Amino acid sequence: MTEPNHLDQVFFFDIDNCLYPPDLGLTALTKSRIHAFALSAGLGPETVVDTCNTYLSDYGLTVRGLMKYHGVDPTEFNEKVDGSLPLEQVIKPDAELRKILERVNIRRWAFTNAGIAHARRVLRCLGIDDLFEGITYCDYTKPNFPCKPERAAYERAMKEARVTDHRLCYFVDDSSKNVQAAVALGWTAVEVSQTPSTELHIQRIHELPSVLPHLFN
Protein backbone atom coordinates (compact mmCIF):
# COMPACT_ATOMS: atom_id res chain seq x y z
CA MET A 1 0.00 0.00 0.00
CA THR A 2 1.31 3.42 -0.98
CA GLU A 3 2.01 5.72 1.95
CA PRO A 4 -0.10 8.92 1.85
CA ASN A 5 1.73 12.18 1.37
CA HIS A 6 1.03 15.35 3.28
CA LEU A 7 -1.35 16.60 0.60
CA ASP A 8 -3.63 13.57 1.08
CA GLN A 9 -4.08 14.03 4.83
CA VAL A 10 -6.12 16.67 6.67
CA PHE A 11 -5.94 17.86 10.27
CA PHE A 12 -9.36 19.14 11.38
CA PHE A 13 -9.30 21.61 14.29
CA ASP A 14 -12.26 22.49 16.46
CA ILE A 15 -12.22 26.16 17.50
CA ASP A 16 -14.10 27.18 20.66
CA ASN A 17 -12.65 25.95 23.97
CA CYS A 18 -10.11 24.02 21.95
CA LEU A 19 -7.80 26.54 20.30
CA TYR A 20 -8.21 28.79 23.34
CA PRO A 21 -8.60 27.64 26.98
CA PRO A 22 -12.10 27.29 28.45
CA ASP A 23 -11.17 29.36 31.50
CA LEU A 24 -11.40 32.59 29.48
CA GLY A 25 -15.04 32.73 30.54
CA LEU A 26 -16.63 32.72 27.09
CA THR A 27 -18.72 29.64 27.84
CA ALA A 28 -20.47 31.42 30.71
CA LEU A 29 -21.00 34.53 28.59
CA THR A 30 -22.43 32.42 25.78
CA LYS A 31 -24.79 30.51 28.08
CA SER A 32 -26.13 33.68 29.66
CA ARG A 33 -26.91 35.07 26.21
CA ILE A 34 -28.56 31.81 25.12
CA HIS A 35 -30.74 31.76 28.22
CA ALA A 36 -31.74 35.40 27.73
CA PHE A 37 -32.64 34.71 24.11
CA ALA A 38 -34.61 31.60 25.09
CA LEU A 39 -36.57 33.62 27.64
CA SER A 40 -37.45 36.13 24.95
CA ALA A 41 -38.62 33.22 22.79
CA GLY A 42 -41.13 32.19 25.43
CA LEU A 43 -39.35 29.71 27.69
CA GLY A 44 -40.21 30.04 31.36
CA PRO A 45 -37.59 31.27 33.85
CA GLU A 46 -38.01 28.12 35.95
CA THR A 47 -37.25 25.76 33.06
CA VAL A 48 -35.02 27.71 30.70
CA VAL A 49 -31.70 26.32 31.92
CA ASP A 50 -32.80 22.67 31.92
CA THR A 51 -34.55 23.03 28.58
CA CYS A 52 -31.51 24.61 26.92
CA ASN A 53 -29.27 21.90 28.35
CA THR A 54 -31.61 19.24 26.99
CA TYR A 55 -31.61 20.83 23.53
CA LEU A 56 -27.81 20.97 23.59
CA SER A 57 -27.57 17.30 24.55
CA ASP A 58 -30.24 16.09 22.12
CA TYR A 59 -29.43 18.23 19.09
CA GLY A 60 -25.76 19.16 19.42
CA LEU A 61 -26.62 22.87 19.53
CA THR A 62 -29.23 24.65 21.67
CA VAL A 63 -30.35 26.73 18.69
CA ARG A 64 -31.51 23.62 16.85
CA GLY A 65 -33.95 22.80 19.65
CA LEU A 66 -35.10 26.41 19.82
CA MET A 67 -35.70 26.38 16.07
CA LYS A 68 -37.57 23.08 16.16
CA TYR A 69 -39.85 23.72 19.13
CA HIS A 70 -40.08 27.50 19.36
CA GLY A 71 -39.65 28.67 15.77
CA VAL A 72 -36.84 31.11 16.57
CA ASP A 73 -35.07 33.03 13.83
CA PRO A 74 -31.56 31.51 13.66
CA THR A 75 -30.10 34.69 12.22
CA GLU A 76 -31.39 36.70 15.17
CA PHE A 77 -30.11 34.05 17.56
CA ASN A 78 -26.65 34.22 15.99
CA GLU A 79 -26.57 38.01 16.20
CA LYS A 80 -27.69 38.17 19.83
CA VAL A 81 -25.55 35.27 21.09
CA ASP A 82 -22.25 34.70 19.25
CA GLY A 83 -22.39 38.03 17.48
CA SER A 84 -22.55 39.96 20.75
CA LEU A 85 -19.65 38.22 22.50
CA PRO A 86 -16.70 40.53 23.33
CA LEU A 87 -14.19 38.23 21.62
CA GLU A 88 -11.69 40.95 20.82
CA GLN A 89 -11.47 41.92 24.49
CA VAL A 90 -11.15 38.35 25.75
CA ILE A 91 -9.12 36.37 23.20
CA LYS A 92 -5.59 37.55 22.51
CA PRO A 93 -3.07 36.45 19.86
CA ASP A 94 -1.33 33.21 20.79
CA ALA A 95 2.19 33.21 19.38
CA GLU A 96 2.95 29.76 20.79
CA LEU A 97 -0.12 28.26 19.15
CA ARG A 98 0.76 29.89 15.85
CA LYS A 99 4.24 28.33 15.90
CA ILE A 100 2.76 24.91 16.65
CA LEU A 101 0.24 25.15 13.81
CA GLU A 102 2.93 26.28 11.41
CA ARG A 103 4.80 23.06 12.20
CA VAL A 104 1.88 20.84 11.14
CA ASN A 105 3.08 19.00 8.03
CA ILE A 106 -0.35 18.14 6.59
CA ARG A 107 -3.27 20.29 5.50
CA ARG A 108 -5.04 22.31 8.24
CA TRP A 109 -8.81 22.76 8.26
CA ALA A 110 -11.07 24.36 10.89
CA PHE A 111 -14.20 22.40 11.84
CA THR A 112 -16.70 24.09 14.14
CA ASN A 113 -20.33 23.99 15.24
CA ALA A 114 -20.34 27.79 15.26
CA GLY A 115 -21.35 30.06 12.41
CA ILE A 116 -18.81 31.36 9.94
CA ALA A 117 -18.65 34.93 11.29
CA HIS A 118 -17.91 33.74 14.83
CA ALA A 119 -15.34 31.23 13.60
CA ARG A 120 -13.47 33.85 11.61
CA ARG A 121 -13.52 36.29 14.55
CA VAL A 122 -12.01 33.76 16.93
CA LEU A 123 -9.28 32.72 14.51
CA ARG A 124 -8.48 36.37 13.81
CA CYS A 125 -8.31 37.17 17.53
CA LEU A 126 -5.85 34.31 18.03
CA GLY A 127 -3.74 35.57 15.13
CA ILE A 128 -4.02 32.31 13.18
CA ASP A 129 -6.77 33.00 10.64
CA ASP A 130 -4.33 32.72 7.74
CA LEU A 131 -3.18 29.22 8.68
CA PHE A 132 -6.29 27.26 7.69
CA GLU A 133 -7.11 26.15 4.19
CA GLY A 134 -10.83 26.32 4.91
CA ILE A 135 -13.57 26.24 7.55
CA THR A 136 -16.46 23.81 7.88
CA TYR A 137 -19.11 25.60 9.93
CA CYS A 138 -22.81 25.45 10.76
CA ASP A 139 -25.10 27.49 8.55
CA TYR A 140 -27.95 28.21 10.93
CA THR A 141 -30.13 29.49 8.09
CA LYS A 142 -30.35 26.06 6.43
CA PRO A 143 -33.10 23.71 7.65
CA ASN A 144 -31.84 20.63 9.49
CA PHE A 145 -28.20 21.62 9.16
CA PRO A 146 -25.83 18.95 10.54
CA CYS A 147 -23.48 19.54 13.45
CA LYS A 148 -20.98 17.52 15.45
CA PRO A 149 -21.28 14.81 16.70
CA GLU A 150 -23.60 13.77 13.85
CA ARG A 151 -21.99 11.64 11.15
CA ALA A 152 -23.27 13.98 8.44
CA ALA A 153 -21.21 16.84 9.86
CA TYR A 154 -17.97 14.86 9.58
CA GLU A 155 -18.85 13.71 6.09
CA ARG A 156 -19.52 17.30 5.10
CA ALA A 157 -16.14 18.36 6.50
CA MET A 158 -14.43 15.62 4.49
CA LYS A 159 -16.25 16.65 1.32
CA GLU A 160 -15.37 20.31 1.75
CA ALA A 161 -11.74 19.46 2.52
CA ARG A 162 -11.65 17.08 -0.46
CA VAL A 163 -10.58 13.97 1.44
CA THR A 164 -12.30 10.63 0.86
CA ASP A 165 -10.45 8.22 3.12
CA HIS A 166 -11.39 8.40 6.81
CA ARG A 167 -7.96 7.05 7.72
CA LEU A 168 -6.38 10.23 6.38
CA CYS A 169 -8.33 12.45 8.78
CA TYR A 170 -6.95 13.80 12.06
CA PHE A 171 -9.02 15.78 14.52
CA VAL A 172 -8.78 17.67 17.79
CA ASP A 173 -11.78 18.83 19.85
CA ASP A 174 -12.66 19.61 23.46
CA SER A 175 -15.86 17.52 23.35
CA SER A 176 -15.55 13.83 24.17
CA LYS A 177 -18.74 13.13 22.19
CA ASN A 178 -17.27 14.77 19.12
CA VAL A 179 -14.00 12.91 19.51
CA GLN A 180 -15.75 9.58 19.99
CA ALA A 181 -17.86 10.17 16.88
CA ALA A 182 -14.74 10.90 14.85
CA VAL A 183 -13.00 7.77 16.12
CA ALA A 184 -16.07 5.69 15.24
CA LEU A 185 -15.70 6.92 11.65
CA GLY A 186 -12.06 5.89 11.50
CA TRP A 187 -10.49 9.28 12.14
CA THR A 188 -7.55 9.71 14.50
CA ALA A 189 -8.90 12.08 17.15
CA VAL A 190 -7.52 13.85 20.22
CA GLU A 191 -9.55 15.25 23.10
CA VAL A 192 -8.44 18.52 24.73
CA SER A 193 -9.72 18.41 28.30
CA GLN A 194 -8.75 18.64 31.94
CA THR A 195 -10.99 15.60 32.55
CA PRO A 196 -10.68 13.50 29.39
CA SER A 197 -12.71 10.38 28.71
CA THR A 198 -11.08 9.25 25.47
CA GLU A 199 -7.90 7.30 24.83
CA LEU A 200 -5.90 9.97 23.02
CA HIS A 201 -5.98 13.21 24.99
CA ILE A 202 -4.12 16.33 26.09
CA GLN A 203 -4.90 19.06 28.61
CA ARG A 204 -4.12 22.03 26.39
CA ILE A 205 -3.81 22.51 22.64
CA HIS A 206 -0.13 23.36 22.93
CA GLU A 207 0.57 19.73 23.89
CA LEU A 208 -0.68 18.41 20.55
CA PRO A 209 2.77 17.59 19.10
CA SER A 210 3.42 15.25 22.05
CA VAL A 211 0.66 12.83 21.02
CA LEU A 212 1.00 13.04 17.24
CA PRO A 213 4.69 13.86 16.72
CA HIS A 214 4.80 12.50 13.16
CA LEU A 215 2.46 15.27 12.00
CA PHE A 216 4.82 18.05 13.06
CA ASN A 217 8.07 19.27 11.55
Coordinates of C-alpha atoms in Angstrom, one line a residue, residues 10 17 23 33 35 38 40 44-46 48 52 59 63 70 75 84 89 93 105 111 120 123 152 166 175 177 195:
V10 CA -6.1 16.7 6.7
N17 CA -12.7 26.0 24.0
D23 CA -11.2 29.4 31.5
R33 CA -26.9 35.1 26.2
H35 CA -30.7 31.8 28.2
A38 CA -34.6 31.6 25.1
S40 CA -37.4 36.1 24.9
G44 CA -40.2 30.0 31.4
P45 CA -37.6 31.3 33.8
E46 CA -38.0 28.1 36.0
V48 CA -35.0 27.7 30.7
C52 CA -31.5 24.6 26.9
Y59 CA -29.4 18.2 19.1
V63 CA -30.3 26.7 18.7
H70 CA -40.1 27.5 19.4
T75 CA -30.1 34.7 12.2
S84 CA -22.6 40.0 20.8
Q89 CA -11.5 41.9 24.5
P93 CA -3.1 36.5 19.9
N105 CA 3.1 19.0 8.0
F111 CA -14.2 22.4 11.8
R120 CA -13.5 33.9 11.6
L123 CA -9.3 32.7 14.5
A152 CA -23.3 14.0 8.4
H166 CA -11.4 8.4 6.8
S175 CA -15.9 17.5 23.4
K177 CA -18.7 13.1 22.2
T195 CA -11.0 15.6 32.5

